[in-house]
Short mmCIF file of C-alpha atoms in Angstrom, two decimals:
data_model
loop_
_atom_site.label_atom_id
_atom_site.label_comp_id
_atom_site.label_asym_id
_atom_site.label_seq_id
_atom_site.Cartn_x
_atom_site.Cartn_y
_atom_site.Cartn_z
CA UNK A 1 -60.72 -1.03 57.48
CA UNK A 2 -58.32 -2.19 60.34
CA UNK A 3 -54.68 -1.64 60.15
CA UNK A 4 -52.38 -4.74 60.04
CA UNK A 5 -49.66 -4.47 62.67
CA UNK A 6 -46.53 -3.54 61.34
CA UNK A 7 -44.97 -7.45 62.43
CA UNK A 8 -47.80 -8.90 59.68
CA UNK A 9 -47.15 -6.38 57.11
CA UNK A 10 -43.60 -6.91 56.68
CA UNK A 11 -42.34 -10.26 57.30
CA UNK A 12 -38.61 -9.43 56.91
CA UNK A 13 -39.12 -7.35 60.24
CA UNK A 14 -40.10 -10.71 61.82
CA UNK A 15 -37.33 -12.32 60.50
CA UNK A 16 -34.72 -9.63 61.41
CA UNK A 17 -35.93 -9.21 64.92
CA UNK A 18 -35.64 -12.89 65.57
CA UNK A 19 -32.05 -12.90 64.49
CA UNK A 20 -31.35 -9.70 66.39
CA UNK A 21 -33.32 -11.99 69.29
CA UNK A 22 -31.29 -14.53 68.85
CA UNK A 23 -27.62 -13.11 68.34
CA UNK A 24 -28.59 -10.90 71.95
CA UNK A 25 -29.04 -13.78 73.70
CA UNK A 26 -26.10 -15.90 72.53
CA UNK A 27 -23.81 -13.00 73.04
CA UNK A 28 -25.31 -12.92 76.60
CA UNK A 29 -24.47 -16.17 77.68
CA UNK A 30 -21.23 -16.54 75.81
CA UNK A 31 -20.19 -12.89 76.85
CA UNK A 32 -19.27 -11.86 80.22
CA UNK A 33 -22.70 -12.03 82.29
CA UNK A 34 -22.93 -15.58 80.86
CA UNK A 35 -19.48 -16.55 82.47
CA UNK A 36 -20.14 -15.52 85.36
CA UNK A 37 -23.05 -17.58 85.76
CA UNK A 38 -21.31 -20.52 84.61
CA UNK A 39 -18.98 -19.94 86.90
CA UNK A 40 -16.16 -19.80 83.77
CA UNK A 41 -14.45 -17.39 81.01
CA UNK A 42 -16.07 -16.21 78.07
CA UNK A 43 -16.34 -18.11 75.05
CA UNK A 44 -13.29 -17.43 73.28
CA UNK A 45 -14.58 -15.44 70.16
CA UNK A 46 -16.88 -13.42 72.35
CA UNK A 47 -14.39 -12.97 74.88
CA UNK A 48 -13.64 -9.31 75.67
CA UNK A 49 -11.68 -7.44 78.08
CA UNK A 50 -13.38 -5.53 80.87
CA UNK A 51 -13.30 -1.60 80.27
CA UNK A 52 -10.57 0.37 81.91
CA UNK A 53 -12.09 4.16 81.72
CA UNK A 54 -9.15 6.61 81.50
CA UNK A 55 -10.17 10.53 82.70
CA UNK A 56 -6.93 11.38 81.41
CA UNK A 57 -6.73 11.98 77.72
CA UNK A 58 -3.98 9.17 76.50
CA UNK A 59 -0.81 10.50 75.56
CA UNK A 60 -0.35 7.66 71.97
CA UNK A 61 3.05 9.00 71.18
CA UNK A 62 5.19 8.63 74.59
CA UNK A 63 7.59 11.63 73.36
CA UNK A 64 4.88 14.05 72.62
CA UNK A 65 2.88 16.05 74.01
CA UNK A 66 -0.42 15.11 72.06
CA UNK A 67 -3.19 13.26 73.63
CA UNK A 68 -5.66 10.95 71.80
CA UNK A 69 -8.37 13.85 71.85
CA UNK A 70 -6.55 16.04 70.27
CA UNK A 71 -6.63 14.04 67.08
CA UNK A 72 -9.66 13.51 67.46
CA UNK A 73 -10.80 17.35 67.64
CA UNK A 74 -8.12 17.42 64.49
CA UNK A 75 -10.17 14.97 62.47
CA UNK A 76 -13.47 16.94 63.59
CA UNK A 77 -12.08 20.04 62.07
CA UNK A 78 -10.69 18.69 59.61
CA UNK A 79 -14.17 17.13 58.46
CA UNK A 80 -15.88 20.36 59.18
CA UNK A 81 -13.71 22.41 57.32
CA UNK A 82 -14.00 19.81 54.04
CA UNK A 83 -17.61 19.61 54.42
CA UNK A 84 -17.83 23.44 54.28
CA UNK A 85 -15.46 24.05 51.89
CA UNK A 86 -16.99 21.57 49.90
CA UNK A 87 -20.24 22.94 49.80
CA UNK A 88 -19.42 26.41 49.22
CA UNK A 89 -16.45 25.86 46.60
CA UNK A 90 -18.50 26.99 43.75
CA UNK A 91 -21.75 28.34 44.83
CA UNK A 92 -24.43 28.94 42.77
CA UNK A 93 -27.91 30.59 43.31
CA UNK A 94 -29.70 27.88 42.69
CA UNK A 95 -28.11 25.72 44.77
CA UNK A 96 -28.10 21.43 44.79
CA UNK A 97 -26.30 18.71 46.52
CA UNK A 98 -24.14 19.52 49.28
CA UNK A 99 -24.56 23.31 49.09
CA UNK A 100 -27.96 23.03 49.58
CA UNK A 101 -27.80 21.09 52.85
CA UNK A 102 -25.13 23.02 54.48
CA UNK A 103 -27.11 25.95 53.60
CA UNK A 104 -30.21 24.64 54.52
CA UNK A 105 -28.93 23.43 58.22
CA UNK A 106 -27.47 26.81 57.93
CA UNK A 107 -30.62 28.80 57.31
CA UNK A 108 -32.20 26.73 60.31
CA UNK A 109 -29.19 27.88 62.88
CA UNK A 110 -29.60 31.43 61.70
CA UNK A 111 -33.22 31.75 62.15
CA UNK A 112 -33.20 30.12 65.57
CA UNK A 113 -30.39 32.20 66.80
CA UNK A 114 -32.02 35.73 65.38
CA UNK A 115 -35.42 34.70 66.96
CA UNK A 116 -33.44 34.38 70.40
CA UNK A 117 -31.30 37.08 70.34
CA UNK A 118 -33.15 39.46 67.31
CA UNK A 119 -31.34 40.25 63.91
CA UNK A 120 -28.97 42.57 65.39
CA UNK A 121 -27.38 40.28 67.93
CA UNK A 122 -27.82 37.63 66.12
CA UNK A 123 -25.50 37.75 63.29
CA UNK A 124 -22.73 38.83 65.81
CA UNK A 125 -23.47 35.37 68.17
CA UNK A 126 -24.26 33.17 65.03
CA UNK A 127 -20.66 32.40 64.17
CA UNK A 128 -19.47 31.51 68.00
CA UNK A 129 -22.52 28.98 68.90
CA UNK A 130 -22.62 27.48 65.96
CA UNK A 131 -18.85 26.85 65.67
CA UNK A 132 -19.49 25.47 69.35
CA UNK A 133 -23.04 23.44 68.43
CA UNK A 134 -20.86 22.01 65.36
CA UNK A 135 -17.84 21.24 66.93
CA UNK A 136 -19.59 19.18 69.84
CA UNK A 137 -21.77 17.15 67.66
CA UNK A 138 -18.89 16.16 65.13
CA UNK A 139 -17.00 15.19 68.20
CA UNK A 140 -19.20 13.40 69.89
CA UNK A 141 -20.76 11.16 66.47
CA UNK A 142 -17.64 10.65 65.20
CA UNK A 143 -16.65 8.64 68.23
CA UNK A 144 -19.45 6.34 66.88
CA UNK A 145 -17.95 5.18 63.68
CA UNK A 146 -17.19 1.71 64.44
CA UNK A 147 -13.80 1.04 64.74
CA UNK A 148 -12.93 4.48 65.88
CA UNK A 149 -11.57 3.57 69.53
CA UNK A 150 -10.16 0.36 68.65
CA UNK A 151 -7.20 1.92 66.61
CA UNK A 152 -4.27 1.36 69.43
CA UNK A 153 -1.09 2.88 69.33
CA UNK A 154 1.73 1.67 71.94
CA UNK A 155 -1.22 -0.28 73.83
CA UNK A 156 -3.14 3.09 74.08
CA UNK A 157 -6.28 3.78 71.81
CA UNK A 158 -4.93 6.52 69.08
CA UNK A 159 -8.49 8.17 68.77
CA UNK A 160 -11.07 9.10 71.44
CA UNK A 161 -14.16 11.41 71.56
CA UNK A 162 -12.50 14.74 72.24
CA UNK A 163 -15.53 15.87 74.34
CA UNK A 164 -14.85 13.42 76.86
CA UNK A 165 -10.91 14.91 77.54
CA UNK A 166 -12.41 17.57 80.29
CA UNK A 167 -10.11 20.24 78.63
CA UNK A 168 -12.25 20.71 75.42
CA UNK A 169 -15.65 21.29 77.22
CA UNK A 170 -13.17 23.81 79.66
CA UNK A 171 -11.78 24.98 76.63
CA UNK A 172 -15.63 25.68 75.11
CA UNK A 173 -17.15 26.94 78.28
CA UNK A 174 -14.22 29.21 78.72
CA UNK A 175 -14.81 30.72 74.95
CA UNK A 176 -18.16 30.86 75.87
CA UNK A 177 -17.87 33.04 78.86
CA UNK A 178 -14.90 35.34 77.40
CA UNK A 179 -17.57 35.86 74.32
CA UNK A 180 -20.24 36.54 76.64
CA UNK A 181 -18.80 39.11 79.22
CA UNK A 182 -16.87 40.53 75.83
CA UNK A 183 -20.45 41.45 74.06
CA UNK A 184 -21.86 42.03 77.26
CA UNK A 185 -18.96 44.99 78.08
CA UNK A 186 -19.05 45.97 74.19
CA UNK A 187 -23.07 46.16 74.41
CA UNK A 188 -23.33 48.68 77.99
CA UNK A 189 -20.12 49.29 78.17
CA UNK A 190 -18.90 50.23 82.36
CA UNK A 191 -22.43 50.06 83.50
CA UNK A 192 -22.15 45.89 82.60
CA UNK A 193 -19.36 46.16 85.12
CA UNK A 194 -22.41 47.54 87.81
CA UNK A 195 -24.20 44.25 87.67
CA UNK A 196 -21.07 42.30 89.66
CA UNK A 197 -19.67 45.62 91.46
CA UNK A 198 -22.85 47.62 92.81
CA UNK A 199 -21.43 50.13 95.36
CA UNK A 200 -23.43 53.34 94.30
CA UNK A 201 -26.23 52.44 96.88
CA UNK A 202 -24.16 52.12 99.62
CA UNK A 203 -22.55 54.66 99.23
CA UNK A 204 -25.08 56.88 99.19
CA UNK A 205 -25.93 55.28 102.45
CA UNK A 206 -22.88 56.52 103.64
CA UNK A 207 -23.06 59.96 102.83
CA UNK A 208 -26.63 59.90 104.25
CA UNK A 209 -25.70 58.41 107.51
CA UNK A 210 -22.99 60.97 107.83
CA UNK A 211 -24.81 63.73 107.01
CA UNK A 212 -27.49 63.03 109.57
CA UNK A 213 -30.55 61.51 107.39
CA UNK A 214 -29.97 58.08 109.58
CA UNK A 215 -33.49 56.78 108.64
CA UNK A 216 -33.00 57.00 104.76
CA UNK A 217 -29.47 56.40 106.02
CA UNK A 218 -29.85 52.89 107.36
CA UNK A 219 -32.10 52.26 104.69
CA UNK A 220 -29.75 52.91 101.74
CA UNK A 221 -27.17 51.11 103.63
CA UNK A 222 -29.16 48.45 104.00
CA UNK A 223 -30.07 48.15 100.57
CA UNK A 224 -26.73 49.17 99.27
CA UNK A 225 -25.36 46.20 101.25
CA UNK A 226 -27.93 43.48 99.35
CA UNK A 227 -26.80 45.44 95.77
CA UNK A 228 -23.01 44.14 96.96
CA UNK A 229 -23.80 40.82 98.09
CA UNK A 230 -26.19 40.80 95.07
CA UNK A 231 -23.19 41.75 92.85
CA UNK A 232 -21.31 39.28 94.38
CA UNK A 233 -23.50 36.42 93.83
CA UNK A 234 -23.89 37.27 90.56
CA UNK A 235 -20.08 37.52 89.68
CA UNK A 236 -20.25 33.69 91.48
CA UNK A 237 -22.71 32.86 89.09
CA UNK A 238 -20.68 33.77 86.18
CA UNK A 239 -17.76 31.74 87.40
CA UNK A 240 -20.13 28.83 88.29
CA UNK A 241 -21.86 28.60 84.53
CA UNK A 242 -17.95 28.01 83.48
CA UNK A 243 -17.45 24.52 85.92
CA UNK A 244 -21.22 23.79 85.34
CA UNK A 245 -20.47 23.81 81.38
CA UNK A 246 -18.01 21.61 82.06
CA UNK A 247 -18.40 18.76 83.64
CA UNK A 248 -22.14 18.75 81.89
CA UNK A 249 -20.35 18.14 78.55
CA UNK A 250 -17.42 16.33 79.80
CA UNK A 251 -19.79 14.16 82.58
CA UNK A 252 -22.60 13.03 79.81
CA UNK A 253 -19.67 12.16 77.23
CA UNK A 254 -17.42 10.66 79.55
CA UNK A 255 -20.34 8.50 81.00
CA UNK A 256 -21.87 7.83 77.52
CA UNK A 257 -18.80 6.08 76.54
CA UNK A 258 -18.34 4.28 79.89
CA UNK A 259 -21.49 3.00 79.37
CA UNK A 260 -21.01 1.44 75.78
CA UNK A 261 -17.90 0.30 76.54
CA UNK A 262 -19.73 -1.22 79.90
CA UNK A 263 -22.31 -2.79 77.41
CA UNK A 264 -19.93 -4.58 74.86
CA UNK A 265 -18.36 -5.96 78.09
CA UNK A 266 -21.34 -7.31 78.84
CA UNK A 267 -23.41 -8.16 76.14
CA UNK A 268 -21.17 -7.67 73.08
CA UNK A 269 -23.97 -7.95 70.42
CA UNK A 270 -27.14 -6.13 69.83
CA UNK A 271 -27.81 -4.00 72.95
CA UNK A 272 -24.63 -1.73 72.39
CA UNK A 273 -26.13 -0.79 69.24
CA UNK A 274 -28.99 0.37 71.29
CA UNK A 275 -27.05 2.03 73.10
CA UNK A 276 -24.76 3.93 70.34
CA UNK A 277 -28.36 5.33 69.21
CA UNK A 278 -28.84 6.81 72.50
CA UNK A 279 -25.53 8.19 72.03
CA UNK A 280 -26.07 9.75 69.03
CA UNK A 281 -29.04 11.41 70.79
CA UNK A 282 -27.42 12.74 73.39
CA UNK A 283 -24.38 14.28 71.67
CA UNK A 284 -27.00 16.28 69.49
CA UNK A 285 -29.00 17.34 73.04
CA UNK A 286 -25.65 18.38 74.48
CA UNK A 287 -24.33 20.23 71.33
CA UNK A 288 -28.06 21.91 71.60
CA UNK A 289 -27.39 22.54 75.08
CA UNK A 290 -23.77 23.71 74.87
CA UNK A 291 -24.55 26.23 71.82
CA UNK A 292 -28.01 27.41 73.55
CA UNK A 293 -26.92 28.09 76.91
CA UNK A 294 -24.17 30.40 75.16
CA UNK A 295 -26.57 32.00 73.40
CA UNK A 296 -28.68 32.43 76.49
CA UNK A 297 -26.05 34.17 78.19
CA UNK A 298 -24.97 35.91 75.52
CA UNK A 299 -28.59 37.45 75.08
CA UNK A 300 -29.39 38.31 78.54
CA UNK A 301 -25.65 39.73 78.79
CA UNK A 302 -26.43 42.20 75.71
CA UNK A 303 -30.07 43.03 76.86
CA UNK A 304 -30.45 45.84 78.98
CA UNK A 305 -33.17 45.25 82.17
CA UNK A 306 -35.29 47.91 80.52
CA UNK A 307 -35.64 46.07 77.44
CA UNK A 308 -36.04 43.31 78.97
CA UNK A 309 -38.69 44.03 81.29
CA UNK B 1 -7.48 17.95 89.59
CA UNK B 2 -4.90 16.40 87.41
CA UNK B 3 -6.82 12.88 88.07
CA UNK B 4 -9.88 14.35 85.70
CA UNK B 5 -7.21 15.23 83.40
CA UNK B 6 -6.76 18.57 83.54
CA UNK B 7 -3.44 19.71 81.72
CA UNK B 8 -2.57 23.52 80.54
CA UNK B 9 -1.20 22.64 77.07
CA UNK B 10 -3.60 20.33 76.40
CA UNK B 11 -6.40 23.29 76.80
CA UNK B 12 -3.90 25.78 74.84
CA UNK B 13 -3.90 23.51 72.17
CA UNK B 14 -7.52 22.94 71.72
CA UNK B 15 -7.85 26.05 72.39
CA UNK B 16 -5.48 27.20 69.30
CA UNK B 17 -7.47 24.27 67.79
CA UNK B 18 -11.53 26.07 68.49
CA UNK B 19 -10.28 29.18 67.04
CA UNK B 20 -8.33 27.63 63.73
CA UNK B 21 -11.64 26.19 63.32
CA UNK B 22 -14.27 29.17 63.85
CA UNK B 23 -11.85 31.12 61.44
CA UNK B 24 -12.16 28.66 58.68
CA UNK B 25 -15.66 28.27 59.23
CA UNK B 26 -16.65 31.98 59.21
CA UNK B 27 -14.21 33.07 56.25
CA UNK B 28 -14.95 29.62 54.22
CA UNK B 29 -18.10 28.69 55.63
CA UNK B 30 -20.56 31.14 57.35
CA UNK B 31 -18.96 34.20 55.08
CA UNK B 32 -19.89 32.87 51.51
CA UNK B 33 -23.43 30.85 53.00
CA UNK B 34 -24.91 33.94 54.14
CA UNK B 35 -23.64 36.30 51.12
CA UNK B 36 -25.44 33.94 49.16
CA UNK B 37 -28.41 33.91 51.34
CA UNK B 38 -28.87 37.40 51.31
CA UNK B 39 -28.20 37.81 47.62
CA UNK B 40 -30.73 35.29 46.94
CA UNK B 41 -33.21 36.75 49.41
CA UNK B 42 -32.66 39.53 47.15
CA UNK B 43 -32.66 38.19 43.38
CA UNK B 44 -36.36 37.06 44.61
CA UNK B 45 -37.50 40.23 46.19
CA UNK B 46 -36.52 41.67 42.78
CA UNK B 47 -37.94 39.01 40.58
CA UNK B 48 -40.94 39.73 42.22
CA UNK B 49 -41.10 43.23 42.05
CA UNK B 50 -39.82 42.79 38.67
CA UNK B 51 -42.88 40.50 38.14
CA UNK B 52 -45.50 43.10 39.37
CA UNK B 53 -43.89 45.72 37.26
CA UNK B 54 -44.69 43.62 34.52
CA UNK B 55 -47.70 42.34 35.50
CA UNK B 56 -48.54 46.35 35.83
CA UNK B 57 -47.30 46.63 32.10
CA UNK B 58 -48.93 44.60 31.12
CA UNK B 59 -52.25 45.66 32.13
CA UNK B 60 -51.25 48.84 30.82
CA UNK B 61 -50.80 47.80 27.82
CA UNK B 62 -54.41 45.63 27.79
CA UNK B 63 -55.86 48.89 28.22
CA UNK B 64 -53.65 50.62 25.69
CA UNK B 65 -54.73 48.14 22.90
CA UNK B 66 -58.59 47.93 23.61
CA UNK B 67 -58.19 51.79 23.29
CA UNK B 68 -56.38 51.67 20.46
CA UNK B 69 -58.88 48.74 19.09
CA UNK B 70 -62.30 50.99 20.04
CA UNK B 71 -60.35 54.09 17.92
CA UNK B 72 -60.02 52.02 15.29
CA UNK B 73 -63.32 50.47 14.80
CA UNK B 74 -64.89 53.84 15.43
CA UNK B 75 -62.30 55.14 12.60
CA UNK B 76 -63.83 52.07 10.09
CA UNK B 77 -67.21 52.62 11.21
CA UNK B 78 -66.59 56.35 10.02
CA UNK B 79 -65.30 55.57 6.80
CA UNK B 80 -67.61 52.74 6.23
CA UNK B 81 -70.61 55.52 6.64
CA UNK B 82 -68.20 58.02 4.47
CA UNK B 83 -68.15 54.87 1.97
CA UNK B 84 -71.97 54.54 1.62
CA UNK B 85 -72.65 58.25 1.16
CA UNK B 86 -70.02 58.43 -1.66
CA UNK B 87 -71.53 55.21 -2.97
CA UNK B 88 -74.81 56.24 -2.77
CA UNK B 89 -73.81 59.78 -4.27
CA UNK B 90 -72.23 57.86 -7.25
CA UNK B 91 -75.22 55.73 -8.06
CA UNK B 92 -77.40 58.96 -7.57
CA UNK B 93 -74.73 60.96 -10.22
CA UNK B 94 -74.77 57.26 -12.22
CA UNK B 95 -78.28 57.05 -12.42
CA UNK B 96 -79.05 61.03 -13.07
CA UNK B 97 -76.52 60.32 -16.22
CA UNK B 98 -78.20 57.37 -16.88
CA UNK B 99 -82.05 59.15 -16.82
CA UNK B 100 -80.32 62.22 -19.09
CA UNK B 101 -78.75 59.91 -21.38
CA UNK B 102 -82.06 58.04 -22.38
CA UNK B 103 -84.15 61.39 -22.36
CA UNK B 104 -81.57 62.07 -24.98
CA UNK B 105 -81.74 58.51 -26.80
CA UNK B 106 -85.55 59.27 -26.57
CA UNK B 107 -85.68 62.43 -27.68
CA UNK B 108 -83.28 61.78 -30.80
CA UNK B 109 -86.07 59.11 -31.50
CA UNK B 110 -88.52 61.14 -31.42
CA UNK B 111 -87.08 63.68 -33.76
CA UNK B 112 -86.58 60.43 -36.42
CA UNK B 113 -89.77 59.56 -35.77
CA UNK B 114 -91.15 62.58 -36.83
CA UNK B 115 -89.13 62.53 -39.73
CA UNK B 116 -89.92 59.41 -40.58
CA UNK B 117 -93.44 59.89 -40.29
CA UNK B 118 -93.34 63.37 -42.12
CA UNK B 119 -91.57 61.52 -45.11
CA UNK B 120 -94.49 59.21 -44.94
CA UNK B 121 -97.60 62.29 -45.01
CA UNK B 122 -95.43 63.13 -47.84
CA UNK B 123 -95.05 59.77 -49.55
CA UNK B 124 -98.95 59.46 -48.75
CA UNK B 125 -99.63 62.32 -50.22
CA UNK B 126 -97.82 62.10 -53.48
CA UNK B 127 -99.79 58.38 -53.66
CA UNK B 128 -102.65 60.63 -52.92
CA UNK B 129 -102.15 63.14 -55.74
CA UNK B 130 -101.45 60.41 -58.02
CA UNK B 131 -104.41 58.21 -57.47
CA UNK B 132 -107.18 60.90 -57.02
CA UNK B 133 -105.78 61.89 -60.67
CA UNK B 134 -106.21 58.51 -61.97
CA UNK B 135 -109.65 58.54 -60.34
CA UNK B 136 -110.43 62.05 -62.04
CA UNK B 137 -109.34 60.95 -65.46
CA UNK B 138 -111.95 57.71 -64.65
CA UNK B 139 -114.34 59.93 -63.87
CA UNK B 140 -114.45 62.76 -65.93
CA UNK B 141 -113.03 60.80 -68.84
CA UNK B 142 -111.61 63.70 -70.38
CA UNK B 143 -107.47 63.62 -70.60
CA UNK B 144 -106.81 66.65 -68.82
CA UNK B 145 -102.90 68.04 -68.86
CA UNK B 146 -101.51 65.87 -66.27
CA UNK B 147 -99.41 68.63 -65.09
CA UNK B 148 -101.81 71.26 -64.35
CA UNK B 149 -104.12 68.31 -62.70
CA UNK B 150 -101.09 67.66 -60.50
CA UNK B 151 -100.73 71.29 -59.51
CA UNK B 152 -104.48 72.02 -58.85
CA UNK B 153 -104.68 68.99 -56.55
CA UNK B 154 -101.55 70.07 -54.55
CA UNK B 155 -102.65 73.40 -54.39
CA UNK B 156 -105.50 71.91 -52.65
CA UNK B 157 -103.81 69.52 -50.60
CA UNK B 158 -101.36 72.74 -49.37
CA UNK B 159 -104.22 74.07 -48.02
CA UNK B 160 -105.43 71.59 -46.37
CA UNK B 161 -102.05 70.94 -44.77
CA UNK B 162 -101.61 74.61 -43.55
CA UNK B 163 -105.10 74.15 -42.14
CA UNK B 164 -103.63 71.22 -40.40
CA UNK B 165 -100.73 72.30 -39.86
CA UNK B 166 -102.87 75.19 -38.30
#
């Protein structure tokens, strides 16, 4: 027995993708592309203003201090907090509804992060990374309920996704790495501190070369001398994963909204929606990527190299 | 730097903001989801080791009762066999009662018997006496004291009974 395409087994799909068809291509040639290949404006009802990206957070309330983003990260918490409180109000053992899902996404985050960093470890990093994985994604999907950019306040939009104001993926990357050296001191204590300042070797150069042993002398020296640099680079590299956190988070959101608000501009109906599904992709990948990385670090900052070799 | 946006108490203030919201999350969130994770990992380790405790029990307690069920049949088998002996001991007693008590029917009857048929001799006799008079009077025709008659013949008829007898 053959399989019917999908098109022939369900005629309404036929039906909506012609109108979909059909409301793309009238937005295109009414919308901005369209005008300027008729050489004219928009059609009035389609008629749109062409995007003006801010970098800047928006300040909505010109005597204070608080920026668009800021509400925004409000809101997430605020939605974060009810859906947790919520869910674990009144526990029960058996658990239904809400608890269950919380618990279950829960469950799923635990398990991930102990397999990565082991049981130990894990419940200390669990709370951190997945503050940081949910805080991300609630930022960066609730910027996709329609209507939630458009609110304007003074001429400026009131709400905007917090993870494109380059001070909350700062913010984030600079809890990450305070968490990170933190468990990595708390985990080896001073010796953690060897991995960025590694002078033992050359000093014992020293003292050779001194003491008249010039060929293990030059030797340590040598080798003491790679240990510093080596120290060095890897202090670098610590500083470095802070800026590269960054402008990953804040680059990807910043440029996923440019590029929807580029897309109503252009073709106001139908593609953008294509688009906001992309976006709802990649503000799960980076919350994944944010909250990973962290963990990452955190577990290679706890492990010592014998356990890890 | 301050085109991207970059402003101190905008990064205090999410800052202030990240950490309002891992507190809430790990005393009202992560605290209560993982107590309850644990405690159920729990309540099922022990229902299960509850359940093969039982299970244990109960197999325990199988064995117990076909035990107890083997004892018991062996017990009834033992007084079933105790039954029959005493039964068969009573019809024994029953029927050695039974044998004496008609030897005793049958000897009483025998003792009538003998009675009866010594009553008879006698009645036969006396018949006897009397006819082998009337016969001697016929014969002899000569009335002869009936009385002595009587007392010759059963003289005679004595003897010949203690010859029987004899």
């Amino acid at each position: 027995m053959t399989e019917k395409p999908l098109l022939k087994r369900f005629p309404i799909l036929r039906v909506i993708l012609f109108i979909g068809l059909a409301l793309a291509i009238v937005s295109f040639i009414g919308g901005s592309v369209g005008a300027m290949l008729r050489d004219s404006s928009p059609l009035g009802f389609l008629a749109t203003s062409p995007p003006q990206p801010e970098l800047p957070a928006e300040k909505p309330f010109a005597s204070l201090f608080i920026t668009n983003t800021m509400i925004a990260s409000w809101i997430s918490i605020l939605v974060l907090f009810g859906l947790f409180f919520a869910a674990t109000r009144k526990m029960k053992l058996i658990p239904g509804g809400l608890q269950n899902l919380v618990e279950f996404f829960c469950e799923v985050a635990i398990n991930f992060i102990n397999d990565v960093a082991g049981k130990k470890w894990g419940k200390l990093f669990f709370p951190v990374c997945f503050t940081i994985f949910l805080f991300v994604l609630t930022n960066a999907w609730i910027d996709l309920i329609p209507g939630f950019g458009t609110i304007k306040m003074n001429g400026l939009p009131l709400l905007r996704n917090a993870n494109s104001d380059i001070n909350v993926p700062l913010m984030l990357a600079a809890v990450s790495f305070c968490f990170v050296e933190y468990q990595g001191f708390k985990a080896k204590g001073s010796s953690y501190l060897k991995k960025f300042f590694n002078f033992g070797l050359l000093a014992c150069g020293f003292r050779q070369l001194f003491s008249g042993r010039f060929k293990n002398g030059i030797k340590d020296t040598f080798m003491g001398t790679v240990a510093v640099f080596a120290g060095f680079i890897e202090g670098i590299s610590e500083l470095i994963r802070v800026i590269s956190f960054t402008f990953r988070l804040f680059g990807n959101m910043m440029a996923g909204t440019i590029v929807v608000m580029v897309m109503i501009y252009l073709v106001p109906w139908v593609i953008p929606s294509l688009f906001y599904g992309l976006e709802a992709l990649l503000g799960f990948v980076q919350a994944l990527i944010f909250a990973g990385l962290t963990l990452g670090f955190l577990t290679m900052a706890v492990t010592s190299e014998e356990e890890a070799s | 730097m301050a085109g991207l946006g970059l402003d101190l108490p905008t990064f205090i203030s999410q800052l202030i903001s990240f950490l309002i919201l891992l507190a809430l999350l790990t005393f009202f969130g992560y605290k209560p989801i993982r107590a309850m994770l644990d405690q159920r990992s729990r309540k099922i380790k022990e229902s299960m080791e509850r359940e093969e405790a039982t299970k244990k029990e109960f197999e325990q307690g199988q064995l117990t009762a076909q035990e107890q069920i083997s004892k018991a049949r062996e017990e009834g088998q033992g007084i079933i066999t105790q039954a029959t002996q005493i039964g068969g001991k009573l019809k024994e007693e029953a029927r050695g009662e039974a044998r004496q008590e008609a030897q005793a029917i049958v000897d009483r009857t025998r003792v009538e018997l003998e009675r009866e048929r010594d009553k008879a001799i006698d009645d036969l006799r006396r018949e006897f006496v009397d006819t082998s008079i009337l016969a001697a009077e016929k014969v002899i025709r000569e009335t002869l004291d009936k009385e002595k008659h009587r007392s010759l013949i059963e003289e005679t008829l004595k003897g010949s009974v203690t010859f029987k007898e004899n």
